[in-house]
Short mmCIF file of C-alpha atoms in Angstrom, two decimals:
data_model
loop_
_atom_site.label_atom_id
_atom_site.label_comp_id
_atom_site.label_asym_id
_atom_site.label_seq_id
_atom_site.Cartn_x
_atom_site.Cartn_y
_atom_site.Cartn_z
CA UNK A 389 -26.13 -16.42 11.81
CA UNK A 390 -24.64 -12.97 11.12
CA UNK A 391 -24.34 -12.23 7.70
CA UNK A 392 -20.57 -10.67 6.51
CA UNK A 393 -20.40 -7.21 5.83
CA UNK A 394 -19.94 -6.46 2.54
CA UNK A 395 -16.96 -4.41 1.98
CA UNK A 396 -15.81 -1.61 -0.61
CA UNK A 397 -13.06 -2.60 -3.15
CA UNK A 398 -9.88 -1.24 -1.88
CA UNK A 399 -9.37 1.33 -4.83
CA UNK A 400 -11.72 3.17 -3.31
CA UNK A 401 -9.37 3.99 -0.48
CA UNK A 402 -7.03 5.84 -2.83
CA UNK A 403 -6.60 9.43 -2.91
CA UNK A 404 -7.52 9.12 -6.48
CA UNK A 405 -10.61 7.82 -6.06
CA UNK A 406 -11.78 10.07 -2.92
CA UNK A 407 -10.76 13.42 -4.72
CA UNK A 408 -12.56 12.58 -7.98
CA UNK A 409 -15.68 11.39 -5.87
CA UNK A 410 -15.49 15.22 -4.03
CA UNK A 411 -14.62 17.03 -7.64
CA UNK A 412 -17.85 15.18 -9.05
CA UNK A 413 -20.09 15.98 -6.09
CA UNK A 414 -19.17 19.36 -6.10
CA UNK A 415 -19.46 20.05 -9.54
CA UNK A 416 -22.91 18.60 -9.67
CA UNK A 417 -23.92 20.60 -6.74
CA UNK A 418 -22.06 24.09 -8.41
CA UNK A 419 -24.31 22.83 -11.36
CA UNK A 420 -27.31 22.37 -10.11
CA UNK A 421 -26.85 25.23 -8.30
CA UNK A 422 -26.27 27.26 -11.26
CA UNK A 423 -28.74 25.67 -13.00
CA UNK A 424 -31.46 26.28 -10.95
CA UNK A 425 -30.85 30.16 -10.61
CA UNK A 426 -30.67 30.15 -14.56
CA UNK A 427 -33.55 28.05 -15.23
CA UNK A 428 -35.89 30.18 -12.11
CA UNK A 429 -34.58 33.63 -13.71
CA UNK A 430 -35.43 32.70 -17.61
CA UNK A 431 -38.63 30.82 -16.98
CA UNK A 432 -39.97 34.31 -14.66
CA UNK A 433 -39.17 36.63 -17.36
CA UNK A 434 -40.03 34.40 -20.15
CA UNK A 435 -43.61 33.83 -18.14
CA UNK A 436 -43.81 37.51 -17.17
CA UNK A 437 -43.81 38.87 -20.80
CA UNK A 438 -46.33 35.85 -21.87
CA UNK A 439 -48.82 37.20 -18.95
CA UNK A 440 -48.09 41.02 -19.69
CA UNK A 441 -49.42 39.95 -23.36
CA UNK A 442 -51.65 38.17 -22.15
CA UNK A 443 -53.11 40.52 -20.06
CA UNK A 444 -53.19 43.25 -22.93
CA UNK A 445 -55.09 41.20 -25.22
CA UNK A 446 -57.49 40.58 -22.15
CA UNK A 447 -58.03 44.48 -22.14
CA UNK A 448 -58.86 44.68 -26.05
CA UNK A 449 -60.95 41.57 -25.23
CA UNK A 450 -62.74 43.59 -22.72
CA UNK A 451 -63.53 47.07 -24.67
CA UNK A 452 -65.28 44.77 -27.31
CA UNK A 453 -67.17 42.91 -25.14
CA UNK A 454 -68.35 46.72 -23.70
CA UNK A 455 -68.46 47.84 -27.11
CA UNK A 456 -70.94 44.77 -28.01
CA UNK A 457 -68.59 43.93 -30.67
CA UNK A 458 -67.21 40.66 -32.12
CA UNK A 459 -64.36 39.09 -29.63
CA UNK A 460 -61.32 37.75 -31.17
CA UNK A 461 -60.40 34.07 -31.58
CA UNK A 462 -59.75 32.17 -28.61
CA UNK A 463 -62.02 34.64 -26.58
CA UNK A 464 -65.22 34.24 -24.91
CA UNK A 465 -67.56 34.01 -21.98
CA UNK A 466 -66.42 30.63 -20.11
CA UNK A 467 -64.43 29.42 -23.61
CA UNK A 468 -63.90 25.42 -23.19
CA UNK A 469 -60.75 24.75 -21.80
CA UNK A 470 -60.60 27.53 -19.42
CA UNK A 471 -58.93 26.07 -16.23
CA UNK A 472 -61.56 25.68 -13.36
CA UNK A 473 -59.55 27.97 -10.98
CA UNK A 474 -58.77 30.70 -13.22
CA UNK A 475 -62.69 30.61 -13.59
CA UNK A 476 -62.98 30.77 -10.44
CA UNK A 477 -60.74 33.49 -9.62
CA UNK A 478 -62.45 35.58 -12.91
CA UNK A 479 -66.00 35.11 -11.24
CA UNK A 480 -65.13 36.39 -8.08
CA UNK A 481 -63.98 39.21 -9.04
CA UNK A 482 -60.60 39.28 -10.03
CA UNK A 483 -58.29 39.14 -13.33
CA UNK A 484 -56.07 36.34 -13.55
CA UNK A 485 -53.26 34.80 -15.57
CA UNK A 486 -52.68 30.92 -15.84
CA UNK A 487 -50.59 28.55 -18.04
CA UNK A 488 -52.65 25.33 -19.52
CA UNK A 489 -53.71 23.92 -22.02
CA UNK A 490 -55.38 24.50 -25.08
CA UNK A 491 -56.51 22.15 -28.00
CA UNK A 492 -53.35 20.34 -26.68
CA UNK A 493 -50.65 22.95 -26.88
CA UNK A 494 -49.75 25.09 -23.78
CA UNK A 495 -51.53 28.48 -23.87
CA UNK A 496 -51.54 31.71 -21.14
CA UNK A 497 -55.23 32.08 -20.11
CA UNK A 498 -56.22 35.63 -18.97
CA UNK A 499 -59.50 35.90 -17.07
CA UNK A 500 -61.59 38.93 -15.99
CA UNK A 501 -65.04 39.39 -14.36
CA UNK A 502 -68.67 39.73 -16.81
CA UNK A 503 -71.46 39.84 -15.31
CA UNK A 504 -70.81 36.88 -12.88
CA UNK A 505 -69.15 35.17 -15.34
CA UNK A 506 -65.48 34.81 -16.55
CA UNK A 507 -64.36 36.09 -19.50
CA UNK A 508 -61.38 35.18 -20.93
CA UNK A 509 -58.75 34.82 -23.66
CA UNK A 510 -55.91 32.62 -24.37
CA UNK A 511 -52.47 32.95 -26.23
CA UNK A 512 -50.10 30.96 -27.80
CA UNK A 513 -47.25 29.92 -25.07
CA UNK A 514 -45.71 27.05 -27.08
CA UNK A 515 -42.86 29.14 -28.29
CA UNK A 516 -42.22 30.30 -24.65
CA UNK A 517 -42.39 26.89 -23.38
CA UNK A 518 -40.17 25.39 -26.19
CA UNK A 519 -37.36 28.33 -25.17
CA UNK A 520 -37.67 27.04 -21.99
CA UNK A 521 -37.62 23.10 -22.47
CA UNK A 522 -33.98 24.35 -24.64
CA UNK A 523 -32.47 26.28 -21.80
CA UNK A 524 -32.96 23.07 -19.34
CA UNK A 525 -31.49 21.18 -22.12
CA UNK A 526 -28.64 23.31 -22.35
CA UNK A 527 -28.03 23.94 -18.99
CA UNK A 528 -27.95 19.91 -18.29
CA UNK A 529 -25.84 19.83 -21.25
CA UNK A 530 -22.91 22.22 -20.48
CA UNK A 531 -23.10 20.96 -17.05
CA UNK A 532 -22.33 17.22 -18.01
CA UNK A 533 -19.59 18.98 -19.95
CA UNK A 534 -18.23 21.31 -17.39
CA UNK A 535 -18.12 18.06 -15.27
CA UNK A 536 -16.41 15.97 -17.44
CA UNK A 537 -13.44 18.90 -18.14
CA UNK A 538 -13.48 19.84 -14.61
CA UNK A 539 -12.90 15.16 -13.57
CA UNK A 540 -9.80 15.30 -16.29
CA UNK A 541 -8.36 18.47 -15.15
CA UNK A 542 -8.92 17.66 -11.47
CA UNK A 543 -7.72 13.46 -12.41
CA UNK A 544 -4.56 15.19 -13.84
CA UNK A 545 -3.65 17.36 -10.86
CA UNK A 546 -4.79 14.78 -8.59
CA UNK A 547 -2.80 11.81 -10.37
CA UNK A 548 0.78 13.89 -10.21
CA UNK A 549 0.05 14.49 -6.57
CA UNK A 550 -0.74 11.21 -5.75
CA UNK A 551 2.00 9.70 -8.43
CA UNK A 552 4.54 11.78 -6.07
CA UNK A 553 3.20 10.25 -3.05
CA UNK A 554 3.37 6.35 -4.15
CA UNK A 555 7.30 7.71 -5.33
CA UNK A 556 7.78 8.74 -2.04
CA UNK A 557 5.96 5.81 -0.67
CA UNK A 558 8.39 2.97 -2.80
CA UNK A 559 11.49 5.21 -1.45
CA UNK A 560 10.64 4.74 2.14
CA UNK A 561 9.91 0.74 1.54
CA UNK A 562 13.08 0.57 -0.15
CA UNK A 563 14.83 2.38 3.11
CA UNK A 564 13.10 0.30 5.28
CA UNK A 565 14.43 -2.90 3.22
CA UNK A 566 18.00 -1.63 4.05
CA UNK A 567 18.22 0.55 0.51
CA UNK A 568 20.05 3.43 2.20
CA UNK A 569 20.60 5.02 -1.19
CA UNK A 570 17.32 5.54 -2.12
CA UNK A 571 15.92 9.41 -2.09
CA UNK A 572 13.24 10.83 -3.29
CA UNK A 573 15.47 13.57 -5.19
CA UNK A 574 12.53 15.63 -5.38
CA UNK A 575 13.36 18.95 -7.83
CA UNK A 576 11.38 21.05 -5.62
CA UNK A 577 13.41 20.56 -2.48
CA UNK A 578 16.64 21.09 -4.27
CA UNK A 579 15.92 24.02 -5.93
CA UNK A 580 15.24 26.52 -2.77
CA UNK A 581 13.91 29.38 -5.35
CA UNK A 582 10.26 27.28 -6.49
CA UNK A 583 7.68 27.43 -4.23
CA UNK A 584 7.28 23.82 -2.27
CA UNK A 585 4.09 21.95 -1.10
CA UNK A 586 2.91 19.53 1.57
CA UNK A 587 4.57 16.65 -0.78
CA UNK A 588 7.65 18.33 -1.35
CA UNK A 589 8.30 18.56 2.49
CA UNK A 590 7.90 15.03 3.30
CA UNK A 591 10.12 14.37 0.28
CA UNK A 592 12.48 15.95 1.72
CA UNK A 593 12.40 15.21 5.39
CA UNK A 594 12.37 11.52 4.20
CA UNK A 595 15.29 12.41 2.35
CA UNK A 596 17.18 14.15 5.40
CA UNK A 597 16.16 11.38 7.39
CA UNK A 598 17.72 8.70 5.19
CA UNK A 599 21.00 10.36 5.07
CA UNK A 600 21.31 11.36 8.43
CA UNK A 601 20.16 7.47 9.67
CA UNK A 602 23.13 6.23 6.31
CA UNK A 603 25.80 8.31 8.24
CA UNK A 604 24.60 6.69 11.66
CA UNK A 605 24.38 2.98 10.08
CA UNK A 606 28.11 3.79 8.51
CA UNK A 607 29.42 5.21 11.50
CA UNK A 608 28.70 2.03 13.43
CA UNK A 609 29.56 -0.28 10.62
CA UNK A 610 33.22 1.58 10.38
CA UNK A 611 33.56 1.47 14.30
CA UNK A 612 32.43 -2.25 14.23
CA UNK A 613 35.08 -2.74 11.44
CA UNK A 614 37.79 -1.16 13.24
CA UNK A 615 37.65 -2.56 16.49
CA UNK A 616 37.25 -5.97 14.97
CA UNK A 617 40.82 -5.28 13.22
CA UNK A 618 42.38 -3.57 15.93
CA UNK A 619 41.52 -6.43 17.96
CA UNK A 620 42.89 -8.98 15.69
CA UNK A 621 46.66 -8.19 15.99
CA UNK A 622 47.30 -8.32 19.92
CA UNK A 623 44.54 -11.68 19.90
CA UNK A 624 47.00 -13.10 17.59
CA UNK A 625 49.95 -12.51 19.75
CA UNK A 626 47.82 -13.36 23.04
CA UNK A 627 46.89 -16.67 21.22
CA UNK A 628 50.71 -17.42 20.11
CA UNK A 629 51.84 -16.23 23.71
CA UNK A 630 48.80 -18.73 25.54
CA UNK A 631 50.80 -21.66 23.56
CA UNK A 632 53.64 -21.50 25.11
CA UNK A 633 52.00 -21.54 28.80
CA UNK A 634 53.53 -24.40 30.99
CA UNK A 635 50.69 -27.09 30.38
CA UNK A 636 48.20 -26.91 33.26
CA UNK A 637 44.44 -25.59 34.27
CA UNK A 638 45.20 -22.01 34.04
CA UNK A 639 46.83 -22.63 30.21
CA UNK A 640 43.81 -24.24 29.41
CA UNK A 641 41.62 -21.35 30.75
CA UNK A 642 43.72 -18.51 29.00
CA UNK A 643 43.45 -20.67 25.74
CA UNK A 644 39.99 -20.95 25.43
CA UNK A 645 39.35 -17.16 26.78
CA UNK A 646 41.69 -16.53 23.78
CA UNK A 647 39.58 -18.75 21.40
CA UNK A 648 36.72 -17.51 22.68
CA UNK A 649 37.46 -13.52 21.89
CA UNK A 650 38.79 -14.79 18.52
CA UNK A 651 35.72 -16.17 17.20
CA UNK A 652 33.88 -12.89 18.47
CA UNK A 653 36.57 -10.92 16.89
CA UNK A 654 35.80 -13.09 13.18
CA UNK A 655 32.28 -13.05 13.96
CA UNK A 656 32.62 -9.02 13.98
CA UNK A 657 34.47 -8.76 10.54
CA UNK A 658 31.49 -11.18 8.86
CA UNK A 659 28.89 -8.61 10.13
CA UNK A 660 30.41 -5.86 9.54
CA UNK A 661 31.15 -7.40 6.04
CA UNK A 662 27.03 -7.97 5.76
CA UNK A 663 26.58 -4.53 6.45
CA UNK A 664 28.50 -3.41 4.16
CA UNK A 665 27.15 -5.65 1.27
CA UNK A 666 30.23 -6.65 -0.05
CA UNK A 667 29.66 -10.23 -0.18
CA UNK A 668 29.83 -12.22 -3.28
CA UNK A 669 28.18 -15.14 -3.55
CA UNK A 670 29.37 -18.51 -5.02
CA UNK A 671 26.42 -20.14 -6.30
CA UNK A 672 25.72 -24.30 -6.81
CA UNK A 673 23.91 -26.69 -6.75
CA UNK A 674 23.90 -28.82 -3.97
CA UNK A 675 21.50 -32.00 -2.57
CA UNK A 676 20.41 -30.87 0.91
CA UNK A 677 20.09 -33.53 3.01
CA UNK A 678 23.64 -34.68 2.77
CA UNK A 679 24.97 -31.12 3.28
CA UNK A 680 22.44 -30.86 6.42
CA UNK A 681 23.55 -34.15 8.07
CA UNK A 682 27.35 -32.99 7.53
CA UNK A 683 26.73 -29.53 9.31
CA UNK A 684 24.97 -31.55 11.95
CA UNK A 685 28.06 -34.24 12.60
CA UNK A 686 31.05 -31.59 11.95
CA UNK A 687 29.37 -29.52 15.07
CA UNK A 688 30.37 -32.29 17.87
CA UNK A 689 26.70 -32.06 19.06
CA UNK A 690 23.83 -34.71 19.77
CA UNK A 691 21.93 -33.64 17.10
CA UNK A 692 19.15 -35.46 15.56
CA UNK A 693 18.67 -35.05 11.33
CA UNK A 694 15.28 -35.97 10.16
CA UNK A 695 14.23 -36.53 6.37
CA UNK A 696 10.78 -36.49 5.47
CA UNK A 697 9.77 -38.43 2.47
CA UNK A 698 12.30 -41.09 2.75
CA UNK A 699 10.78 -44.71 4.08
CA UNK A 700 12.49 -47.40 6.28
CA UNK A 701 15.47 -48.64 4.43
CA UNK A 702 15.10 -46.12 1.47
CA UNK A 703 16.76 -42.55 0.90
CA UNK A 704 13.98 -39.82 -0.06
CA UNK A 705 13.47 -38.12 -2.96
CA UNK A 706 17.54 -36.11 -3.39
CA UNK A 707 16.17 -32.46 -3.39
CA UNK A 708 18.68 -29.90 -4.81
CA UNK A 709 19.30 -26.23 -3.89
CA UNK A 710 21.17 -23.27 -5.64
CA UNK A 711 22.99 -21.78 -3.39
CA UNK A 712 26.14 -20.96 -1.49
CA UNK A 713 27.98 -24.07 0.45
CA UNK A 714 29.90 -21.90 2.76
CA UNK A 715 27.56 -19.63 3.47
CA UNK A 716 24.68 -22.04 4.12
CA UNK A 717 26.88 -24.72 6.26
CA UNK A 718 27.48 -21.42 8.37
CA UNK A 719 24.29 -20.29 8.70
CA UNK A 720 23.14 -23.90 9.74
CA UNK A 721 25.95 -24.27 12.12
CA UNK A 722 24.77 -21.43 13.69
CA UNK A 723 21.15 -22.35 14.18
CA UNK A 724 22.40 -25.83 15.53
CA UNK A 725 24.87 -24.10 17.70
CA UNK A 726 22.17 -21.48 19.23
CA UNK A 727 19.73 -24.57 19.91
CA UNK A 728 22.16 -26.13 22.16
CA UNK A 729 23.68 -23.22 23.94
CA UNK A 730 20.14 -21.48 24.43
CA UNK A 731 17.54 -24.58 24.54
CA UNK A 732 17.23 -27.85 25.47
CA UNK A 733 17.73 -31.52 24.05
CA UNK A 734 16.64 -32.90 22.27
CA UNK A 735 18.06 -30.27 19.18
CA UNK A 736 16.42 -31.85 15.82
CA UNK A 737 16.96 -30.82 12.24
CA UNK A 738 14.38 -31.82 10.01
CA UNK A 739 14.94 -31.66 6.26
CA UNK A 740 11.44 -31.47 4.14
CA UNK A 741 12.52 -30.93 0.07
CA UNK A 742 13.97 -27.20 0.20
CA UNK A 743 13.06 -25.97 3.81
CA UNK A 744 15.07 -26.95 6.73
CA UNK A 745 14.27 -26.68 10.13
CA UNK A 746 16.10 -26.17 13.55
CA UNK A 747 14.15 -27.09 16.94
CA UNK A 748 15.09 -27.86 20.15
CA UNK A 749 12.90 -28.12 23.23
CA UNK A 750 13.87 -25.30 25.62
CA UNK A 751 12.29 -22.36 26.76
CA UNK A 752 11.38 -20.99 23.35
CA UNK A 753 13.22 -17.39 21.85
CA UNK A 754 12.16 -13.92 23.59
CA UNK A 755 9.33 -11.85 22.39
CA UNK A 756 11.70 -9.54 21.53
CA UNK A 757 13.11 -11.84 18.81
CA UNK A 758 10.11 -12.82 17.28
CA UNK A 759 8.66 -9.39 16.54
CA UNK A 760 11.81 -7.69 15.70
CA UNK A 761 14.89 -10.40 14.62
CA UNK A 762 17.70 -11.05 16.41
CA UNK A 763 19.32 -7.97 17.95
CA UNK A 764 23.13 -7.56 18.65
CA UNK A 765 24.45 -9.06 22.01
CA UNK A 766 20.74 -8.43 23.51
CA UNK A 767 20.71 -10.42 26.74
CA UNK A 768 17.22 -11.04 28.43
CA UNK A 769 17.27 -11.16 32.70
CA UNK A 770 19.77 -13.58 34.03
CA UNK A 771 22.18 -12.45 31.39
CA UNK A 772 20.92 -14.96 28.38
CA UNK A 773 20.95 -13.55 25.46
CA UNK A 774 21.88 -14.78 21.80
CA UNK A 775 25.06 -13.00 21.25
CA UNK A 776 25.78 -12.50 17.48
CA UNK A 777 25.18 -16.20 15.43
CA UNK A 778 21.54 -15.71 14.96
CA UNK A 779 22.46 -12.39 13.76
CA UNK A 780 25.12 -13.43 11.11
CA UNK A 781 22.51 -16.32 10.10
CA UNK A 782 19.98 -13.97 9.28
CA UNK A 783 22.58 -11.78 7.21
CA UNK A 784 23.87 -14.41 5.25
CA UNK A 785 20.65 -16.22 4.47
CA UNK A 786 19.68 -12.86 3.07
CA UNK A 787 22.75 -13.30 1.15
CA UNK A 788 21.61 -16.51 -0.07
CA UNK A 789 18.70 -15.64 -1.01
CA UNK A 790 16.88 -18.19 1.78
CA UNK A 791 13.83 -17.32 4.08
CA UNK A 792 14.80 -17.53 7.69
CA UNK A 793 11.73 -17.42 10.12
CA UNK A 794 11.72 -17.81 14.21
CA UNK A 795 8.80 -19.19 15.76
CA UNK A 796 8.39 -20.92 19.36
CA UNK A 797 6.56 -24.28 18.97
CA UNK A 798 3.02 -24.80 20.60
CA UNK A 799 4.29 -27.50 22.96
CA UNK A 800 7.19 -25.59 23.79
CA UNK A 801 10.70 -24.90 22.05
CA UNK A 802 12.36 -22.83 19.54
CA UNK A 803 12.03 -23.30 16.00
CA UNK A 804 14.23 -21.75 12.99
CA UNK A 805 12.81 -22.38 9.46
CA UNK A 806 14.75 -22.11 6.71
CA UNK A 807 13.74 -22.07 3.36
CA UNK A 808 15.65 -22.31 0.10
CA UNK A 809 15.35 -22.12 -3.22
CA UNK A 810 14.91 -25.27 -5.13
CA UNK A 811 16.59 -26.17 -7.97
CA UNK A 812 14.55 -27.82 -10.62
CA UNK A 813 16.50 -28.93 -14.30
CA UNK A 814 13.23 -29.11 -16.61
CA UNK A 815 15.67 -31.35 -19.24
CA UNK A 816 16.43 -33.51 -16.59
CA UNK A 817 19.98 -33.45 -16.86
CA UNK A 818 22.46 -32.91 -14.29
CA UNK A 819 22.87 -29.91 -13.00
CA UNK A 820 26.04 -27.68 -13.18
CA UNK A 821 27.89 -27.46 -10.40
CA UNK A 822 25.88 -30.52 -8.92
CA UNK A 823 27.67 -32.29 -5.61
CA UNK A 824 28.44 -35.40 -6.12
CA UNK A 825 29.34 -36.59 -2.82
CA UNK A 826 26.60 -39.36 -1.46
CA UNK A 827 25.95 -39.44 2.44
CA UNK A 828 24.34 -41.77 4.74
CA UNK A 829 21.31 -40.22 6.29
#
């Protein structure tokens, strides 16, 4: 059995987090860097005076020994305490300097040759040891300190680097939700005279970007609008002037070409209407399954309306929604409308509490759909495509405020989920705006 891999936190992914783990690693390296060099060049000279001494007295301890005259303290042949290799060096035939111990406090030893012997002195080194045991002190010392400035200077810089980048981060999310009024407004790119850096520039491509892909968006929108209008005069007169046709086939056939442009014409103005956000919403409350097995009869189809929760001979549980009538009954039409152009009976609409769901049992939508939405009159091979009603339900149940997701069911089919928002009254009275029409289900 593999065991799982234990993973890091995801903070430690941030910028944040990876420039403050380089500061501190280089600081502690500069430090102990530094500290070394300080710490090698004090301790030599601090040594190197304690065995020039050292030596000196070794000389004096010398001419008295020569002079057969009392040595000083600390001096002797073979003193106790003298380290075994300085002995050794002093006996064959060399002087010597060594730092030990003696009578438990560090001393410099100086050794010289007598007669096969070693004799030696030793000085005080405390004091030089104590001066250095301080300077490692107060090198490790300052260099905790110099760390610690050098984390909330570096944090600092770091964090308004890194704040601009989550700024510009939220501005691009917002595009990419349709916000094509967000910018970044960065004071660096508008003012050409102060110097600009790697953040600054994506600021302000993102910037040119947005506007340049609002002026495109607008564009379309205004040509969609426009067409859509200019279209609606002459359709009206082409409508008026297929009524008075001599009754026959080809009257019926000009009619329903005639109805047929007219509903594209009205389903142009609602999307161009979307994309424009001008919509205003008429908010209610409303039971669902009623209003779902009213779409379902008012669009002429065999269409199957399912409610979960209710048992034989009982109505379920009456879940409310807040939303739009119009706009809902439209986007459900829609659905309903696409399963029976596009799929396959049999087209069911199951209602369970706020989510409703569209399936019928045909070939399922296109890839295409599922990974990006619907797209605009995009026909697949064979010329199917789904023209422009899942596109205006997917605007208005935006509009709504309701979840609309496509998914192909495993045993084949198409499936449109949507999901509302429930209405819940926590004093149990009656909601405003509550419909009180009751319907069979």
């Amino acid at each position: 059995m593999r065991r799982p891999r234990l993973r890091a936190p995801a903070w430690t992914a941030t910028l944040a987090w990876k420039s403050a783990v380089f500061i501190t690693v280089m600081c502690c390296a500069f430090a102990a860097l530094l500290g070394v060099l300080v710490h090698t060049a004090v301790t030599r000279e601090t040594v190197d005076e304690a065995r020039t001494e050292a030596l000196s007295r070794l000389n004096d301890v010398i001419a008295a020994y020569e002079a057969g005259e009392e040595l000083p303290p600390d001096s002797g042949i073979d003193p106790p305490g003298l380290p075994a290799s300085l002995r050794a060096l002093a006996v064959s035939g060399h002087q010597g300097t060594l730092v030990a111990d003696h009578h438990g406090r560090p001393a410099m030893w100086a050794a010289a040759p007598a007669n096969g012997r070693a004799l030696a002195t030793a000085i005080d080194y405390s004091r030089s040891a104590h001066v250095i045991n301080s300077l490692d002190r107060a090198i490790v010392g300052s260099s905790l300190l110099a760390i610690g400035a050098t984390l909330l200077v570096g944090a600092f810089a770091v964090t308004r680097v890194t704040r601009r980048l989550h700024q510009t981060a939220q501005v691009a999310r917002r595009i990419g939700a349709g916000d094509l009024d967000a910018r970044v407004d960065d004071p660096r790119t508008s003012d050409p005279s102060r110097p600009q850096d790697e953040v600054a520039i994506v600021a302000g491509a993102l910037d040119t970007m947005a506007s340049t892909l609002q002026r495109k968006l607008l564009a379309e929108q205004r040509f969609t609008a426009d067409v859509a209008h200019e279209l609606r005069t002459p359709l009206t007169g082409l409508s008026a002037a297929a009524e008075l046709l001599p009754a026959g086939r080809p009257a019926e056939l000009v009619r329903d070409r005639v109805r047929t442009m007219r509903t594209l014409t009205e389903d142009l103005l609602e999307i161009s209407r979307l994309d424009a956000r001008t919509e205003e919403v008429d908010l209610a409350v409303h039971e669902l399954a009623p209003l779902a097995v009213r779409v379902a009869g008012a669009s002429g189809t065999e269409t199957e309306v399912r409610v979960l929760g209710a048992e034989a001979g009982t109505r379920a549980r009456p879940v409310r929604v807040e939303t739009d009538k119009r706009r809902l009954e439209r986007v459900l039409g829609n659905l309903i409308a696409n399963a029976h152009q596009h799929g396959r009976p049999p087209v069911v609409v199951t209602v369970d509490g706020p989510v409703v769901t569209v399936r019928d049992h045909g070939p399922g939508f296109p890839d295409y759909l599922l990974a990006g939405g619907p797209q605009r009159f995009r026909t697949e091979e064979g010329g199917k495509g789904h023209g422009l009603g899942l596109t205006i339900a997917v605007g208005q149940s935006a509009v709504i405020g309701a979840e609309l997701v496509f998914a192909n069911a495993e045993d084949g089919g198409a499936v449109a989920r949507l999901t509302l928002p429930e209405y819940v009254r926590l004093d149990g009275g009656e909601p405003p705006g509550h419909d009180d029409q009751t319907e069979a289900t």
